[in-house]
Amino acid sequence: MSGKTVRMILVGVLALLVAAALACGPAPEPTPTPGPGGVIRGVPAVESVDVLIMESFPVQAQAVVRGTLGDGCTTLDEVTTTREGNVFRLRLTSQRPADAVCTLALVPFEEVVPLDVEGLPAGRYTVDANGVMATFDLAVDNVLPASTP
């Protein structure tokens, strides 16, 4: 064999190896494994957060969280609220039966979450719902005056 023929064979083999490597592609994402009771838990997509301030004293506040669930079988599971300084963190989770056959249409949701603002000083506060933020202001300290005997 001539040198030219050997080079052509090597180029062909190299091309086949590159094509085979590209055909494999990246590893697929792992399939969620069902939790207790055959339920798959997830995190719903939050699209917006609005804060409603009630006209009362002490002031009451609610976060209205809107978003979408991934399919017709998924429901909101749990909402946990924590506060760190001037930030209220809302963590929403979802659940769906592991063996359910579901419509693949997005399903909108709206969840009203009370915020514990009693006793807070005047200032600007942030609500973080699964990474989507909104702010609100307390114009005055949200504390009832002490009653005199």
PDB file of C-alpha atoms in Angstrom:
ATOM      1  CA  MET A   1       0.000   0.000   0.000  1.00  0.00           C
ATOM      2  CA  SER A   2       1.105   3.464  -0.768  1.00  0.00           C
ATOM      3  CA  GLY A   3       1.432   6.201   1.847  1.00  0.00           C
ATOM      4  CA  LYS A   4      -1.544   7.995   0.300  1.00  0.00           C
ATOM      5  CA  THR A   5      -3.801   4.936   0.758  1.00  0.00           C
ATOM      6  CA  VAL A   6      -2.756   4.478   4.406  1.00  0.00           C
ATOM      7  CA  ARG A   7      -3.522   8.148   5.112  1.00  0.00           C
ATOM      8  CA  MET A   8      -6.963   7.826   3.521  1.00  0.00           C
ATOM      9  CA  ILE A   9      -7.727   4.759   5.649  1.00  0.00           C
ATOM     10  CA  LEU A  10      -6.584   6.543   8.822  1.00  0.00           C
ATOM     11  CA  VAL A  11      -8.697   9.614   7.993  1.00  0.00           C
ATOM     12  CA  GLY A  12     -11.714   7.339   7.363  1.00  0.00           C
ATOM     13  CA  VAL A  13     -11.254   5.519  10.694  1.00  0.00           C
ATOM     14  CA  LEU A  14     -10.832   8.815  12.528  1.00  0.00           C
ATOM     15  CA  ALA A  15     -14.006  10.181  10.907  1.00  0.00           C
ATOM     16  CA  LEU A  16     -15.930   7.063  11.992  1.00  0.00           C
ATOM     17  CA  LEU A  17     -14.690   7.435  15.583  1.00  0.00           C
ATOM     18  CA  VAL A  18     -15.705  11.116  15.713  1.00  0.00           C
ATOM     19  CA  ALA A  19     -19.146  10.326  14.247  1.00  0.00           C
ATOM     20  CA  ALA A  20     -19.680   7.538  16.795  1.00  0.00           C
ATOM     21  CA  ALA A  21     -18.708   9.808  19.680  1.00  0.00           C
ATOM     22  CA  LEU A  22     -21.076  12.555  18.496  1.00  0.00           C
ATOM     23  CA  ALA A  23     -23.950  10.098  18.048  1.00  0.00           C
ATOM     24  CA  CYS A  24     -23.777   9.164  21.727  1.00  0.00           C
ATOM     25  CA  GLY A  25     -24.537  12.757  22.808  1.00  0.00           C
ATOM     26  CA  PRO A  26     -24.762  13.897  26.394  1.00  0.00           C
ATOM     27  CA  ALA A  27     -26.018  11.532  29.056  1.00  0.00           C
ATOM     28  CA  PRO A  28     -29.788  11.809  29.583  1.00  0.00           C
ATOM     29  CA  GLU A  29     -31.149  13.461  32.736  1.00  0.00           C
ATOM     30  CA  PRO A  30     -32.035  10.920  35.418  1.00  0.00           C
ATOM     31  CA  THR A  31     -35.731  10.146  35.694  1.00  0.00           C
ATOM     32  CA  PRO A  32     -37.202  11.374  38.992  1.00  0.00           C
ATOM     33  CA  THR A  33     -37.703   8.479  41.345  1.00  0.00           C
ATOM     34  CA  PRO A  34     -40.994   8.208  43.165  1.00  0.00           C
ATOM     35  CA  GLY A  35     -40.967   9.153  46.809  1.00  0.00           C
ATOM     36  CA  PRO A  36     -43.047   7.588  49.565  1.00  0.00           C
ATOM     37  CA  GLY A  37     -46.511   6.568  48.362  1.00  0.00           C
ATOM     38  CA  GLY A  38     -45.539   6.588  44.677  1.00  0.00           C
ATOM     39  CA  VAL A  39     -45.417  10.400  44.475  1.00  0.00           C
ATOM     40  CA  ILE A  40     -42.988  12.495  42.427  1.00  0.00           C
ATOM     41  CA  ARG A  41     -42.190  15.828  44.053  1.00  0.00           C
ATOM     42  CA  GLY A  42     -41.013  18.899  42.162  1.00  0.00           C
ATOM     43  CA  VAL A  43     -40.821  22.690  42.120  1.00  0.00           C
ATOM     44  CA  PRO A  44     -43.520  24.589  40.221  1.00  0.00           C
ATOM     45  CA  ALA A  45     -42.689  27.449  37.874  1.00  0.00           C
ATOM     46  CA  VAL A  46     -43.536  30.766  39.552  1.00  0.00           C
ATOM     47  CA  GLU A  47     -44.300  33.564  37.090  1.00  0.00           C
ATOM     48  CA  SER A  48     -45.298  36.458  39.346  1.00  0.00           C
ATOM     49  CA  VAL A  49     -45.671  37.590  42.947  1.00  0.00           C
ATOM     50  CA  ASP A  50     -47.888  40.445  44.106  1.00  0.00           C
ATOM     51  CA  VAL A  51     -48.137  41.673  47.686  1.00  0.00           C
ATOM     52  CA  LEU A  52     -51.495  42.862  49.008  1.00  0.00           C
ATOM     53  CA  ILE A  53     -51.540  45.105  52.089  1.00  0.00           C
ATOM     54  CA  MET A  54     -54.821  45.094  54.018  1.00  0.00           C
ATOM     55  CA  GLU A  55     -56.111  48.402  55.348  1.00  0.00           C
ATOM     56  CA  SER A  56     -56.096  47.557  59.023  1.00  0.00           C
ATOM     57  CA  PHE A  57     -53.915  48.165  62.022  1.00  0.00           C
ATOM     58  CA  PRO A  58     -51.802  46.318  62.648  1.00  0.00           C
ATOM     59  CA  VAL A  59     -51.349  45.898  58.914  1.00  0.00           C
ATOM     60  CA  GLN A  60     -51.834  42.450  57.390  1.00  0.00           C
ATOM     61  CA  ALA A  61     -50.085  41.346  54.203  1.00  0.00           C
ATOM     62  CA  GLN A  62     -50.527  38.521  51.708  1.00  0.00           C
ATOM     63  CA  ALA A  63     -48.373  37.337  48.829  1.00  0.00           C
ATOM     64  CA  VAL A  64     -50.317  36.263  45.744  1.00  0.00           C
ATOM     65  CA  VAL A  65     -48.134  33.761  43.871  1.00  0.00           C
ATOM     66  CA  ARG A  66     -49.037  32.812  40.285  1.00  0.00           C
ATOM     67  CA  GLY A  67     -47.406  30.232  38.087  1.00  0.00           C
ATOM     68  CA  THR A  68     -47.855  26.976  36.214  1.00  0.00           C
ATOM     69  CA  LEU A  69     -47.784  23.284  36.995  1.00  0.00           C
ATOM     70  CA  GLY A  70     -46.186  20.934  34.455  1.00  0.00           C
ATOM     71  CA  ASP A  71     -49.212  18.758  33.651  1.00  0.00           C
ATOM     72  CA  GLY A  72     -52.809  17.938  34.511  1.00  0.00           C
ATOM     73  CA  CYS A  73     -51.894  15.543  37.348  1.00  0.00           C
ATOM     74  CA  THR A  74     -49.510  17.842  39.234  1.00  0.00           C
ATOM     75  CA  THR A  75     -50.819  19.772  42.246  1.00  0.00           C
ATOM     76  CA  LEU A  76     -49.282  22.193  44.716  1.00  0.00           C
ATOM     77  CA  ASP A  77     -47.927  20.228  47.645  1.00  0.00           C
ATOM     78  CA  GLU A  78     -46.520  22.540  50.260  1.00  0.00           C
ATOM     79  CA  VAL A  79     -45.728  26.205  50.839  1.00  0.00           C
ATOM     80  CA  THR A  80     -43.160  27.036  53.506  1.00  0.00           C
ATOM     81  CA  THR A  81     -42.494  30.588  54.646  1.00  0.00           C
ATOM     82  CA  THR A  82     -39.392  31.803  56.435  1.00  0.00           C
ATOM     83  CA  ARG A  83     -38.127  35.299  57.119  1.00  0.00           C
ATOM     84  CA  GLU A  84     -34.474  36.361  57.188  1.00  0.00           C
ATOM     85  CA  GLY A  85     -34.222  40.038  58.090  1.00  0.00           C
ATOM     86  CA  ASN A  86     -36.312  41.944  55.545  1.00  0.00           C
ATOM     87  CA  VAL A  87     -36.729  38.979  53.169  1.00  0.00           C
ATOM     88  CA  PHE A  88     -39.683  36.583  53.235  1.00  0.00           C
ATOM     89  CA  ARG A  89     -38.746  33.331  51.467  1.00  0.00           C
ATOM     90  CA  LEU A  90     -41.630  31.280  50.079  1.00  0.00           C
ATOM     91  CA  ARG A  91     -40.754  27.789  48.861  1.00  0.00           C
ATOM     92  CA  LEU A  92     -43.476  26.089  46.875  1.00  0.00           C
ATOM     93  CA  THR A  93     -43.326  22.400  45.997  1.00  0.00           C
ATOM     94  CA  SER A  94     -45.534  20.240  43.784  1.00  0.00           C
ATOM     95  CA  GLN A  95     -46.455  16.585  43.644  1.00  0.00           C
ATOM     96  CA  ARG A  96     -47.921  14.105  41.177  1.00  0.00           C
ATOM     97  CA  PRO A  97     -48.680  10.393  41.263  1.00  0.00           C
ATOM     98  CA  ALA A  98     -45.730   8.470  39.849  1.00  0.00           C
ATOM     99  CA  ASP A  99     -47.842   6.124  37.752  1.00  0.00           C
ATOM    100  CA  ALA A 100     -50.396   8.657  36.446  1.00  0.00           C
ATOM    101  CA  VAL A 101     -51.020   9.248  32.751  1.00  0.00           C
ATOM    102  CA  CYS A 102     -51.534  13.003  32.434  1.00  0.00           C
ATOM    103  CA  THR A 103     -52.292  15.731  29.940  1.00  0.00           C
ATOM    104  CA  LEU A 104     -49.109  17.562  28.993  1.00  0.00           C
ATOM    105  CA  ALA A 105     -50.728  21.008  29.077  1.00  0.00           C
ATOM    106  CA  LEU A 106     -49.446  23.566  31.578  1.00  0.00           C
ATOM    107  CA  VAL A 107     -51.954  24.234  34.369  1.00  0.00           C
ATOM    108  CA  PRO A 108     -52.040  27.722  35.924  1.00  0.00           C
ATOM    109  CA  PHE A 109     -52.189  28.142  39.696  1.00  0.00           C
ATOM    110  CA  GLU A 110     -52.664  30.996  42.156  1.00  0.00           C
ATOM    111  CA  GLU A 111     -51.766  30.645  45.815  1.00  0.00           C
ATOM    112  CA  VAL A 112     -52.430  33.292  48.479  1.00  0.00           C
ATOM    113  CA  VAL A 113     -49.845  33.130  51.275  1.00  0.00           C
ATOM    114  CA  PRO A 114     -50.270  35.204  54.462  1.00  0.00           C
ATOM    115  CA  LEU A 115     -47.118  37.044  55.550  1.00  0.00           C
ATOM    116  CA  ASP A 116     -46.440  37.504  59.264  1.00  0.00           C
ATOM    117  CA  VAL A 117     -45.771  41.257  59.364  1.00  0.00           C
ATOM    118  CA  GLU A 118     -47.125  41.949  62.850  1.00  0.00           C
ATOM    119  CA  GLY A 119     -44.527  43.614  65.035  1.00  0.00           C
ATOM    120  CA  LEU A 120     -42.210  44.539  62.155  1.00  0.00           C
ATOM    121  CA  PRO A 121     -40.622  47.993  61.979  1.00  0.00           C
ATOM    122  CA  ALA A 122     -41.321  50.377  59.116  1.00  0.00           C
ATOM    123  CA  GLY A 123     -39.194  49.673  56.051  1.00  0.00           C
ATOM    124  CA  ARG A 124     -38.914  47.933  52.697  1.00  0.00           C
ATOM    125  CA  TYR A 125     -39.435  44.165  52.570  1.00  0.00           C
ATOM    126  CA  THR A 126     -38.847  41.603  49.823  1.00  0.00           C
ATOM    127  CA  VAL A 127     -40.815  38.458  49.043  1.00  0.00           C
ATOM    128  CA  ASP A 128     -38.887  35.703  47.212  1.00  0.00           C
ATOM    129  CA  ALA A 129     -41.161  32.943  45.858  1.00  0.00           C
ATOM    130  CA  ASN A 130     -39.013  30.236  44.231  1.00  0.00           C
ATOM    131  CA  GLY A 131     -36.695  32.948  42.898  1.00  0.00           C
ATOM    132  CA  VAL A 132     -39.334  35.452  41.734  1.00  0.00           C
ATOM    133  CA  MET A 133     -39.216  38.687  43.766  1.00  0.00           C
ATOM    134  CA  ALA A 134     -41.588  41.444  44.823  1.00  0.00           C
ATOM    135  CA  THR A 135     -41.127  44.271  47.333  1.00  0.00           C
ATOM    136  CA  PHE A 136     -43.471  46.136  49.627  1.00  0.00           C
ATOM    137  CA  ASP A 137     -43.135  48.951  52.147  1.00  0.00           C
ATOM    138  CA  LEU A 138     -44.429  49.286  55.678  1.00  0.00           C
ATOM    139  CA  ALA A 139     -44.851  53.046  56.126  1.00  0.00           C
ATOM    140  CA  VAL A 140     -44.978  52.857  59.932  1.00  0.00           C
ATOM    141  CA  ASP A 141     -43.970  50.395  62.604  1.00  0.00           C
ATOM    142  CA  ASN A 142     -46.570  47.589  62.560  1.00  0.00           C
ATOM    143  CA  VAL A 143     -46.914  47.403  66.336  1.00  0.00           C
ATOM    144  CA  LEU A 144     -50.032  48.062  68.418  1.00  0.00           C
ATOM    145  CA  PRO A 145     -49.396  50.723  71.048  1.00  0.00           C
ATOM    146  CA  ALA A 146     -49.190  49.373  74.580  1.00  0.00           C
ATOM    147  CA  SER A 147     -52.429  49.888  76.486  1.00  0.00           C
ATOM    148  CA  THR A 148     -52.239  51.838  79.714  1.00  0.00           C
ATOM    149  CA  PRO A 149     -53.887  50.346  82.833  1.00  0.00           C
TER     150      PRO A 149
END
